[in-house]
């Protein structure tokens, strides 16, 4: 296909503003998929994504569109994930296309993820076509939203396309705008092959599938290619385009987007952002500026039933086949036995993976407190990455500790602004900016990531009745007065409850933890002290009083069946308990205790 007849684009939007519905309409209207094969949300492959309405893996579809000018165009849509945890996936797919449709729900207006995503598009030098969706709804205010787009984002919205992705209204205008307003890709067909690795995933039938965008040159089936970052070479077995199901194609030229398989063993062998070239006749220099997506949030995953350890190992390996950004390492905990220390791109990523492990693999899991990665600077000058508070080195060897900081952008209706500022302040935030866009405020905070990983998002939603939107970016590592807080139950440290906290917050958090645990741990036949400590020093303490009699005692030995029933109940409950020394702690206690209000 000639370059002038290609348009590559992505759709950027806040979650629920209609990105998937619009993609479906574009596919449907151009007859890319036969009517009878049309499923809702074609591009959201996994069930769990569909349920939660999020798209995790960037996907792509090639659409043929006969335009009003009489020419037929190839439109390549790359669908990008909309959520903060996957910001890196957004940025990489942005590099592979020349333009974006900015979809804004005309009843809602610009939200935090709209901003985060559109700035990525602007950074990638995209031409941007604003699209106002949901104009079928009576609450739609296209004029106000246009103004807002101009005020807040600073792009011309006078020619925004007004549509209803639901009814199909305005979709032909979107197709014309793509052809007329987005630029054609540039590239040199005579130059050596240069292609960008946009994405890769594991397909149970085909193995590792790699999505590429060709910049220069041509790639054909059977070619011997080389990944410039890893140095590995492969022979292309199968070359296809996604419509969105795979359709084989003999070659791909400049500006084109497609997928290939090449007997690659693991998704890990494919580095997103890597440059692909011909082994024998390579291009002069790789593409600039790509970073690997690295996990930023870690937690331990342990099977409730120790016999499930092997099943958990298998399940984790299976999920990793398809997700190179999810890392794991075996871990043993005195309290929880054998499990895995796992790394995630963010909290949502963590939740999605845990959910899949529990649902698809039928596992009961204990999740320990999520923790960020700290940089521990030792007195001897070395620096250690601390993934697990339980591994904190002895303080006498530690010089100082750095923690990751983020820049958070929050959009919130005026009336909740006070609560949001208080929440950010409570989480050690530093206000960077506060501006107004109509009746809504936009606040920018510098926050420790560690204060956000617990339940910041939940708290934000609850103090604003769901009206706030939030997005964040990692900024830097910075030193602060951080300490490891241990929890001791009946004088035994429970490593799964250890956490890094700011020294100034330690007492408050320690007290809250002890109070919560006192409610969560059932009473035993003896008195149980619950303590929070830093180093050897106890900073908070609660005591759980002793139970007088055992459960069956009140049956007076008379009713044998009732006694049996009670014991059975006790046994079932015990399965969900963990033994710590002489004390049993229910698994809910771990999760609940770590949620701070
Ligand atoms: P995404 O999260 O941006 O992919 O949003 P979806 O495409 O999943 O849409 C979110 C919700 O909005 C779904 O319930 C859609 O049915 C609904 N929706 C999408 N477009 C429209 C529209 O034009 N009008 C109306 N009324 N609802 C829409
Ligand atoms: Mg979607």
XYZ file of N, CA, C and O in Angstrom, residues 286-466:
724
model
N 19.314 1.921 15.959
C 17.990 1.552 16.468
C 17.137 2.790 16.759
O 17.654 3.910 16.803
N 15.861 2.571 16.946
C 14.956 3.658 17.316
C 15.311 4.172 18.703
O 15.711 3.404 19.571
N 15.159 5.480 18.925
C 15.554 6.029 20.225
C 14.486 5.881 21.301
O 13.333 5.588 21.011
N 14.950 6.040 22.527
C 14.073 6.361 23.645
C 13.041 5.355 24.094
O 11.881 5.709 24.234
N 13.414 4.116 24.340
C 12.441 3.224 24.942
C 12.930 2.694 26.276
O 14.098 2.420 26.460
N 12.008 2.596 27.208
C 12.359 2.051 28.521
C 11.578 0.769 28.712
O 10.454 0.655 28.235
N 12.153 -0.199 29.387
C 11.380 -1.416 29.663
C 10.307 -1.101 30.701
O 10.484 -0.188 31.513
N 9.163 -1.790 30.649
C 8.159 -1.531 31.682
C 8.517 -2.346 32.912
O 8.600 -3.563 32.867
N 8.789 -1.654 33.992
C 9.251 -2.334 35.199
C 8.198 -2.301 36.295
O 7.496 -1.309 36.460
N 8.092 -3.391 37.053
C 7.129 -3.424 38.140
C 7.469 -2.389 39.204
O 8.651 -2.191 39.507
N 6.462 -1.715 39.724
C 6.707 -0.714 40.764
C 6.054 -1.069 42.089
O 6.398 -0.519 43.117
N 5.088 -1.992 42.054
C 4.413 -2.387 43.281
C 4.629 -3.888 43.490
O 4.460 -4.672 42.564
N 5.037 -4.250 44.699
C 5.308 -5.651 44.998
C 4.431 -6.128 46.144
O 4.104 -5.363 47.047
N 4.051 -7.402 46.105
C 3.411 -7.982 47.270
C 3.661 -9.481 47.258
O 4.087 -10.041 46.252
N 3.424 -10.099 48.400
C 3.567 -11.547 48.477
C 2.231 -12.205 48.190
O 1.196 -11.719 48.626
N 2.260 -13.303 47.427
C 1.057 -14.104 47.213
C 1.335 -15.490 47.776
O 2.286 -16.153 47.353
N 0.512 -15.892 48.731
C 0.693 -17.198 49.364
C -0.605 -17.986 49.277
O -1.684 -17.419 49.422
N -0.501 -19.298 49.032
C -1.724 -20.091 49.031
C -2.245 -20.248 50.459
O -1.450 -20.398 51.383
N -3.552 -20.163 50.634
C -4.140 -20.374 51.951
C -3.854 -21.806 52.379
O -3.486 -22.082 53.523
N -4.012 -22.721 51.426
C -3.731 -24.116 51.696
C -2.340 -24.428 51.130
O -2.110 -24.332 49.922
N -1.414 -24.792 52.005
C -0.021 -25.001 51.593
C 0.093 -26.024 50.457
O 1.021 -25.978 49.659
N -0.877 -26.936 50.365
C -0.837 -27.950 49.300
C -1.023 -27.354 47.914
O -0.782 -28.019 46.914
N -1.498 -26.093 47.858
C -1.744 -25.451 46.570
C -0.505 -24.759 46.008
O -0.583 -24.098 44.981
N 0.626 -24.898 46.684
C 1.812 -24.159 46.241
C 2.178 -24.460 44.782
O 2.403 -23.552 43.985
N 2.207 -25.753 44.423
C 2.576 -26.125 43.054
C 1.566 -25.579 42.040
O 1.933 -25.117 40.968
N 0.298 -25.655 42.409
C -0.753 -25.131 41.529
C -0.569 -23.628 41.330
O -0.745 -23.104 40.223
N -0.184 -22.934 42.406
C 0.046 -21.489 42.308
C 1.244 -21.209 41.397
O 1.201 -20.323 40.536
N 2.298 -22.005 41.543
C 3.472 -21.822 40.699
C 3.093 -21.965 39.206
O 3.446 -21.143 38.365
N 2.340 -23.024 38.903
C 1.907 -23.262 37.518
C 1.077 -22.100 36.984
O 1.276 -21.642 35.867
N 0.140 -21.659 37.812
C -0.763 -20.590 37.381
C 0.019 -19.304 37.104
O -0.218 -18.619 36.111
N 0.962 -18.990 37.976
C 1.768 -17.778 37.790
C 2.567 -17.881 36.496
O 2.614 -16.941 35.695
N 3.160 -19.053 36.264
C 3.934 -19.227 35.029
C 3.058 -19.037 33.792
O 3.465 -18.411 32.823
N 1.843 -19.565 33.854
C 0.940 -19.424 32.704
C 0.613 -17.958 32.451
O 0.645 -17.492 31.321
N 0.300 -17.232 33.519
C -0.054 -15.824 33.328
C 1.147 -15.022 32.822
O 0.998 -14.085 32.050
N 2.333 -15.413 33.251
C 3.527 -14.675 32.818
C 3.836 -14.866 31.340
O 4.465 -14.020 30.729
N 3.378 -15.994 30.797
C 3.580 -16.214 29.369
C 3.042 -15.044 28.577
O 3.550 -14.682 27.529
N 1.979 -14.473 29.089
C 1.290 -13.427 28.360
C 1.538 -12.029 28.896
O 0.986 -11.066 28.404
N 2.328 -11.919 29.932
C 2.466 -10.617 30.568
C 3.876 -10.478 31.129
O 4.159 -10.896 32.247
N 4.747 -9.899 30.334
C 6.151 -9.818 30.721
C 6.376 -8.804 31.842
O 7.425 -8.792 32.471
N 5.377 -7.960 32.109
C 5.574 -6.932 33.128
C 5.197 -7.419 34.529
O 5.346 -6.713 35.506
N 4.724 -8.649 34.621
C 4.367 -9.233 35.916
C 5.506 -10.171 36.316
O 5.773 -11.145 35.638
N 6.207 -9.834 37.396
C 7.373 -10.629 37.774
C 7.074 -11.447 39.027
O 6.166 -11.123 39.788
N 7.839 -12.498 39.248
C 7.640 -13.279 40.466
C 8.928 -13.963 40.880
O 9.796 -14.231 40.050
N 9.034 -14.191 42.164
C 10.198 -14.836 42.726
C 9.713 -15.630 43.924
O 8.865 -15.148 44.677
N 10.245 -16.827 44.116
C 9.768 -17.619 45.241
C 10.126 -16.930 46.553
O 11.164 -16.292 46.644
N 9.258 -17.053 47.517
C 9.496 -16.408 48.801
C 9.045 -17.342 49.910
O 8.043 -18.046 49.772
N 9.794 -17.366 51.006
C 9.301 -18.124 52.151
C 9.090 -17.159 53.289
O 9.867 -16.229 53.481
N 8.016 -17.365 53.983
C 7.711 -16.516 55.111
C 7.503 -17.430 56.309
O 6.874 -18.478 56.195
N 8.061 -17.010 57.437
C 7.921 -17.823 58.646
C 6.442 -18.061 58.923
O 6.036 -19.134 59.344
N 5.646 -17.043 58.654
C 4.242 -17.124 59.010
C 3.402 -17.770 57.920
O 2.477 -18.526 58.209
N 3.705 -17.474 56.672
C 2.800 -17.869 55.593
C 3.312 -19.054 54.785
O 2.642 -19.530 53.877
N 4.495 -19.515 55.075
C 5.016 -20.669 54.354
C 5.600 -20.295 53.004
O 6.178 -19.223 52.843
N 5.379 -21.169 52.006
C 5.940 -20.935 50.677
C 4.982 -20.141 49.819
O 3.785 -20.413 49.789
N 5.536 -19.177 49.093
C 4.701 -18.388 48.201
C 5.588 -17.647 47.219
O 6.713 -18.062 46.959
N 5.073 -16.540 46.684
C 5.825 -15.784 45.697
C 5.781 -14.299 46.008
O 4.755 -13.779 46.441
N 6.913 -13.653 45.783
C 6.959 -12.199 45.814
C 6.720 -11.747 44.380
O 7.484 -12.112 43.484
N 5.658 -11.008 44.156
C 5.302 -10.661 42.783
C 5.367 -9.155 42.566
O 5.067 -8.376 43.472
N 5.745 -8.768 41.368
C 5.848 -7.351 41.020
C 4.832 -6.977 39.951
O 4.576 -7.751 39.029
N 4.250 -5.784 40.101
C 3.186 -5.328 39.207
C 3.441 -3.892 38.758
O 4.151 -3.151 39.424
N 2.771 -3.503 37.681
C 2.907 -2.135 37.183
C 2.185 -1.132 38.071
O 2.459 0.056 38.044
N 1.225 -1.628 38.843
C 0.464 -0.743 39.719
C -0.581 -1.577 40.438
O -0.633 -2.801 40.284
N -1.424 -0.905 41.206
C -2.413 -1.628 42.012
C -3.476 -2.336 41.190
O -3.904 -3.432 41.523
N -3.904 -1.702 40.109
C -4.934 -2.326 39.289
C -4.388 -3.612 38.665
O -5.046 -4.642 38.645
N -3.161 -3.518 38.204
C -2.490 -4.674 37.635
C -2.442 -5.804 38.672
O -2.771 -6.949 38.380
N -2.082 -5.452 39.893
C -2.045 -6.427 40.989
C -3.417 -7.082 41.161
O -3.542 -8.306 41.225
N -4.430 -6.238 41.209
C -5.784 -6.734 41.444
C -6.250 -7.661 40.324
O -6.871 -8.691 40.573
N -5.938 -7.271 39.098
C -6.358 -8.070 37.947
C -5.689 -9.447 37.994
O -6.335 -10.471 37.814
N -4.396 -9.460 38.294
C -3.672 -10.737 38.337
C -4.182 -11.608 39.486
O -4.440 -12.802 39.315
N -4.364 -11.013 40.654
C -4.829 -11.801 41.791
C -6.209 -12.392 41.492
O -6.483 -13.547 41.764
N -7.042 -11.553 40.911
C -8.370 -11.979 40.520
C -8.347 -13.166 39.559
O -9.104 -14.113 39.695
N -7.468 -13.076 38.587
C -7.383 -14.154 37.596
C -6.871 -15.423 38.248
O -7.359 -16.516 37.946
N -5.903 -15.295 39.156
C -5.381 -16.478 39.833
C -6.488 -17.150 40.642
O -6.621 -18.365 40.654
N -7.300 -16.339 41.297
C -8.342 -16.902 42.147
C -9.479 -17.486 41.332
O -10.013 -18.539 41.665
N -9.827 -16.789 40.249
C -10.998 -17.235 39.490
C -10.670 -18.286 38.444
O -11.308 -19.321 38.366
N -9.664 -17.991 37.621
C -9.371 -18.910 36.525
C -8.648 -20.156 37.008
O -8.722 -21.202 36.393
N -7.916 -20.036 38.110
C -7.158 -21.188 38.586
C -7.673 -21.709 39.925
O -7.068 -22.578 40.535
N -8.767 -21.105 40.386
C -9.443 -21.607 41.573
C -8.504 -21.705 42.784
O -8.433 -22.744 43.435
N -7.763 -20.641 43.042
C -6.836 -20.646 44.168
C -7.316 -19.685 45.251
O -7.849 -18.625 44.941
N -7.109 -20.076 46.501
C -7.368 -19.175 47.631
C -6.039 -18.569 48.032
O -5.124 -19.305 48.392
N -5.943 -17.243 47.983
C -4.643 -16.622 48.206
C -4.646 -15.645 49.367
O -5.646 -15.001 49.659
N -3.495 -15.536 50.013
C -3.270 -14.460 50.965
C -2.356 -13.458 50.274
O -1.320 -13.823 49.736
N -2.786 -12.200 50.272
C -1.981 -11.157 49.657
C -1.375 -10.323 50.770
O -2.107 -9.822 51.617
N -0.084 -10.154 50.788
C 0.511 -9.312 51.832
C 0.470 -7.845 51.394
O 0.147 -7.540 50.253
N 0.809 -6.968 52.331
C 0.721 -5.531 52.061
C 1.491 -5.170 50.800
O 2.652 -5.526 50.666
N 0.850 -4.447 49.878
C 1.605 -3.996 48.710
C 2.687 -3.016 49.160
O 2.481 -2.228 50.070
N 3.832 -3.122 48.528
C 4.923 -2.240 48.891
C 5.593 -1.738 47.618
O 5.592 -2.416 46.607
N 6.143 -0.554 47.697
C 6.883 -0.047 46.543
C 8.334 -0.489 46.689
O 8.703 -1.117 47.672
N 9.164 -0.166 45.722
C 10.579 -0.520 45.798
C 11.346 0.659 46.392
O 11.314 1.768 45.861
N 12.006 0.413 47.531
C 12.806 1.459 48.159
C 14.264 1.297 47.764
O 14.720 0.182 47.516
N 14.967 2.405 47.710
C 16.412 2.338 47.486
C 17.079 2.552 48.840
O 16.968 3.630 49.439
N 17.745 1.516 49.323
C 18.404 1.586 50.618
C 19.888 1.861 50.396
O 20.598 1.036 49.828
N 20.318 3.058 50.807
C 21.723 3.429 50.666
C 22.473 2.985 51.919
O 22.175 3.442 53.018
N 23.433 2.091 51.732
C 24.170 1.537 52.863
C 25.348 2.451 53.206
O 25.815 3.234 52.376
N 25.832 2.304 54.436
C 26.961 3.155 54.865
C 28.209 2.884 54.043
O 29.058 3.748 53.886
N 28.334 1.659 53.492
C 29.518 1.364 52.671
C 29.393 1.904 51.249
O 30.220 1.629 50.392
N 28.313 2.664 50.981
C 28.169 3.298 49.672
C 27.348 2.489 48.678
O 26.955 2.999 47.637
N 27.069 1.232 48.984
C 26.264 0.425 48.058
C 24.781 0.781 48.190
O 24.362 1.364 49.195
N 24.019 0.440 47.163
C 22.586 0.732 47.174
C 21.817 -0.568 46.926
O 22.132 -1.293 45.990
N 20.859 -0.855 47.794
C 20.062 -2.071 47.607
C 18.628 -1.710 47.267
O 18.056 -0.796 47.848
N 18.039 -2.468 46.323
C 16.612 -2.320 46.032
C 15.844 -3.164 47.030
O 16.054 -4.378 47.098
N 14.978 -2.537 47.782
C 14.208 -3.278 48.781
C 12.792 -3.514 48.249
O 12.012 -2.588 48.119
N 12.481 -4.779 47.945
C 11.172 -5.137 47.406
C 10.228 -5.597 48.493
O 9.037 -5.701 48.288
N 10.788 -5.969 49.626
C 9.988 -6.559 50.678
C 10.453 -6.008 52.018
O 11.612 -6.162 52.382
N 9.561 -5.322 52.738
C 9.967 -4.722 54.010
C 10.619 -5.747 54.957
O 11.487 -5.392 55.754
N 10.226 -7.014 54.820
C 10.793 -8.039 55.689
C 12.304 -8.196 55.486
O 13.008 -8.665 56.370
N 12.801 -7.789 54.309
C 14.233 -7.921 54.020
C 15.054 -6.696 54.403
O 16.227 -6.597 54.040
N 14.464 -5.755 55.080
C 15.158 -4.518 55.440
C 16.446 -4.842 56.214
O 16.416 -5.535 57.221
N 17.588 -4.336 55.716
C 18.848 -4.624 56.425
C 18.889 -3.961 57.805
O 18.138 -3.015 58.059
N 19.784 -4.445 58.640
C 19.960 -3.889 59.976
C 20.283 -2.392 59.888
O 21.141 -1.972 59.121
N 19.565 -1.607 60.693
C 19.669 -0.143 60.595
C 21.073 0.396 60.830
O 21.418 1.466 60.327
N 21.894 -0.334 61.578
C 23.236 0.171 61.858
C 24.077 0.274 60.586
O 25.054 1.005 60.544
N 23.692 -0.478 59.542
C 24.447 -0.421 58.286
C 23.835 0.548 57.268
O 24.368 0.753 56.198
N 22.660 1.088 57.621
C 21.925 1.893 56.642
C 22.240 3.369 56.794
O 22.218 3.906 57.904
N 22.555 4.024 55.689
C 22.793 5.455 55.730
C 21.482 6.213 55.567
O 21.081 6.975 56.430
N 20.812 5.999 54.436
C 19.501 6.618 54.262
C 18.666 5.817 53.268
O 19.194 4.962 52.551
N 17.365 6.119 53.226
C 16.442 5.384 52.357
C 15.721 6.368 51.445
O 15.287 7.431 51.887
N 15.615 5.974 50.164
C 14.857 6.799 49.217
C 13.591 6.066 48.798
O 13.585 4.847 48.677
N 12.544 6.844 48.535
C 11.298 6.237 48.096
C 10.849 6.866 46.780
O 11.199 8.009 46.487
N 10.063 6.125 45.988
C 9.582 6.678 44.723
C 8.486 7.719 44.957
O 7.619 7.539 45.813
N 8.554 8.806 44.212
C 7.535 9.860 44.290
C 6.791 9.925 42.964
O 7.333 9.576 41.925
N 5.552 10.382 43.029
C 4.765 10.511 41.811
C 4.203 11.923 41.687
O 4.114 12.656 42.675
N 3.835 12.258 40.461
C 3.098 13.486 40.232
C 1.667 13.059 39.935
O 1.418 12.365 38.940
N 0.751 13.422 40.818
C -0.633 12.997 40.665
C -1.489 14.153 40.190
O -1.360 15.273 40.687
N -2.336 13.894 39.212
C -3.268 14.905 38.723
C -4.674 14.460 39.086
O -5.071 13.346 38.775
N -5.392 15.340 39.774
C -6.746 14.993 40.198
C -7.713 16.062 39.701
O -7.471 17.254 39.885
N -8.780 15.619 39.054
C -9.836 16.545 38.661
C -11.040 16.286 39.545
O -11.455 15.136 39.701
N -11.581 17.355 40.113
C -12.653 17.148 41.089
C -13.627 18.329 41.084
O -13.199 19.474 40.939
N -14.922 18.039 41.211
C -15.875 19.134 41.337
C -15.542 19.970 42.580
O -15.155 19.411 43.607
N -15.694 21.266 42.405
C -15.400 22.242 43.435
C -15.773 21.854 44.858
O -14.988 21.975 45.780
N -17.011 21.350 45.024
C -17.516 21.108 46.376
C -16.726 20.051 47.154
O -16.795 20.007 48.362
N -15.971 19.191 46.432
C -15.194 18.169 47.138
C -13.722 18.528 47.267
O -12.931 17.741 47.765
N -13.372 19.713 46.762
C -11.956 20.071 46.707
C -11.291 20.008 48.083
O -10.207 19.458 48.236
N -11.996 20.541 49.093
C -11.432 20.577 50.445
C -11.049 19.182 50.930
O -9.974 18.971 51.494
N -11.934 18.208 50.694
C -11.676 16.842 51.138
C -10.485 16.227 50.412
O -9.720 15.466 50.984
N -10.374 16.570 49.128
C -9.274 16.017 48.341
C -7.942 16.591 48.818
O -6.957 15.873 48.984
N -7.930 17.897 49.085
C -6.698 18.518 49.575
C -6.287 17.900 50.912
O -5.113 17.619 51.142
N -7.286 17.657 51.749
C -6.987 17.068 53.054
C -6.407 15.663 52.881
O -5.411 15.304 53.513
N -7.023 14.884 52.010
C -6.537 13.528 51.761
C -5.082 13.543 51.279
O -4.241 12.803 51.779
N -4.799 14.421 50.328
C -3.428 14.487 49.791
C -2.446 14.939 50.864
O -1.330 14.429 50.960
N -2.883 15.890 51.668
C -2.033 16.395 52.740
C -1.741 15.277 53.747
O -0.609 15.091 54.162
N -2.782 14.511 54.081
C -2.627 13.377 55.004
C -1.656 12.339 54.470
O -1.071 11.585 55.235
N -1.564 12.255 53.156
C -0.674 11.252 52.566
C 0.690 11.841 52.224
O 1.330 11.435 51.277
N 1.096 12.843 52.957
C 2.410 13.471 52.778
C 2.579 14.126 51.417
O 3.649 14.118 50.830
N 1.481 14.654 50.887
C 1.556 15.277 49.564
C 2.066 16.709 49.628
O 1.929 17.383 50.647
N 2.660 17.135 48.534
C 3.075 18.532 48.384
C 2.315 19.085 47.189
O 2.418 18.549 46.085
N 1.532 20.140 47.436
C 0.733 20.682 46.346
C 1.607 21.409 45.334
O 2.441 22.231 45.694
N 1.430 21.069 44.067
C 2.230 21.705 43.017
C 1.424 22.722 42.228
O 1.953 23.699 41.730
N 0.126 22.461 42.101
C -0.667 23.330 41.243
C -2.151 23.178 41.594
O -2.579 22.119 42.036
N -2.890 24.249 41.393
C -4.334 24.210 41.581
C -4.954 25.200 40.608
O -4.694 26.393 40.679
N -5.729 24.658 39.654
C -6.352 25.546 38.670
C -7.813 25.144 38.501
O -8.226 24.069 38.930
N -8.585 25.989 37.856
C -9.984 25.683 37.640
C -10.291 25.527 36.168
O -9.750 26.247 35.335
N -11.136 24.551 35.856
C -11.647 24.385 34.503
C -13.154 24.343 34.659
O -13.716 23.298 34.938
N -13.792 25.500 34.527
C -15.220 25.570 34.791
C -15.467 25.278 36.265
O -14.739 25.767 37.125
N -16.486 24.444 36.567
C -16.823 24.194 37.962
C -15.917 23.147 38.595
O -16.175 22.684 39.694
N -14.879 22.747 37.878
C -14.041 21.695 38.421
C -12.618 22.180 38.637
O -12.102 23.002 37.900
N -12.029 21.643 39.695
C -10.667 22.030 40.016
C -9.711 20.949 39.545
O -10.049 19.768 39.555
N -8.552 21.391 39.119
C -7.505 20.441 38.780
C -6.368 20.672 39.754
O -5.787 21.757 39.808
N -6.080 19.643 40.575
C -4.985 19.761 41.531
C -3.864 18.825 41.146
O -4.101 17.684 40.750
N -2.665 19.326 41.267
C -1.502 18.493 40.980
C -0.692 18.379 42.265
O -0.387 19.378 42.908
N -0.415 17.144 42.663
C 0.317 16.885 43.894
C 1.550 16.048 43.659
O 1.557 15.160 42.801
N 2.568 16.331 44.427
C 3.731 15.465 44.500
C 3.477 14.565 45.715
O 3.303 15.048 46.826
N 3.409 13.257 45.478
C 3.049 12.318 46.556
C 4.026 11.142 46.589
O 4.561 10.747 45.554
N 4.215 10.552 47.780
C 4.993 9.312 47.821
C 4.124 8.183 47.255
O 2.972 8.037 47.656
N 4.682 7.400 46.340
C 3.908 6.305 45.747
C 3.399 5.351 46.816
O 2.300 4.827 46.749
N 4.220 5.170 47.841
C 3.872 4.276 48.939
C 2.548 4.660 49.625
O 1.808 3.806 50.088
N 2.255 5.959 49.653
C 1.014 6.413 50.289
C -0.178 6.216 49.361
O -1.323 6.368 49.763
N 0.098 5.925 48.113
C -0.969 5.784 47.129
C -1.327 4.312 46.910
O -2.446 3.979 46.602
N -0.339 3.430 47.134
C -0.600 2.030 46.786
C -1.627 1.342 47.677
O -2.234 0.372 47.258
N -1.801 1.794 48.898
C -2.765 1.095 49.725
C -4.182 1.284 49.230
O -4.747 0.434 48.602
N -4.724 2.423 49.495
C -6.147 2.575 49.231
C -6.472 4.007 48.844
O -7.584 4.458 49.018
N -5.466 4.706 48.329
C -5.666 6.112 47.987
C -6.837 6.281 47.024
O -7.697 7.131 47.209
N -6.847 5.433 46.011
C -7.871 5.539 44.982
C -9.271 5.312 45.556
O -10.208 6.056 45.267
N -9.394 4.304 46.416
C -10.672 4.038 47.079
C -11.119 5.221 47.926
O -12.272 5.625 47.914
N -10.156 5.764 48.677
C -10.472 6.902 49.552
C -10.899 8.113 48.720
O -11.854 8.795 49.057
N -10.179 8.333 47.652
C -10.484 9.466 46.786
C -11.903 9.336 46.236
O -12.696 10.271 46.252
N -12.226 8.129 45.776
C -13.565 7.888 45.240
C -14.607 8.106 46.332
O -15.667 8.661 46.086
N -14.310 7.654 47.539
C -15.329 7.759 48.561
C -15.506 9.190 49.058
O -16.633 9.629 49.232
N -14.431 9.958 49.236
C -14.630 11.344 49.702
C -15.251 12.234 48.627
O -15.795 13.284 48.940
N -15.182 11.817 47.377
C -15.749 12.650 46.318
C -16.993 12.021 45.692
O -17.423 12.425 44.612
N -17.539 11.003 46.343
C -18.707 10.273 45.860
C -18.520 9.788 44.418
O -19.457 9.756 43.614
N -17.287 9.464 44.087
C -17.011 8.917 42.759
C -16.756 9.964 41.677
O -16.506 9.616 40.536
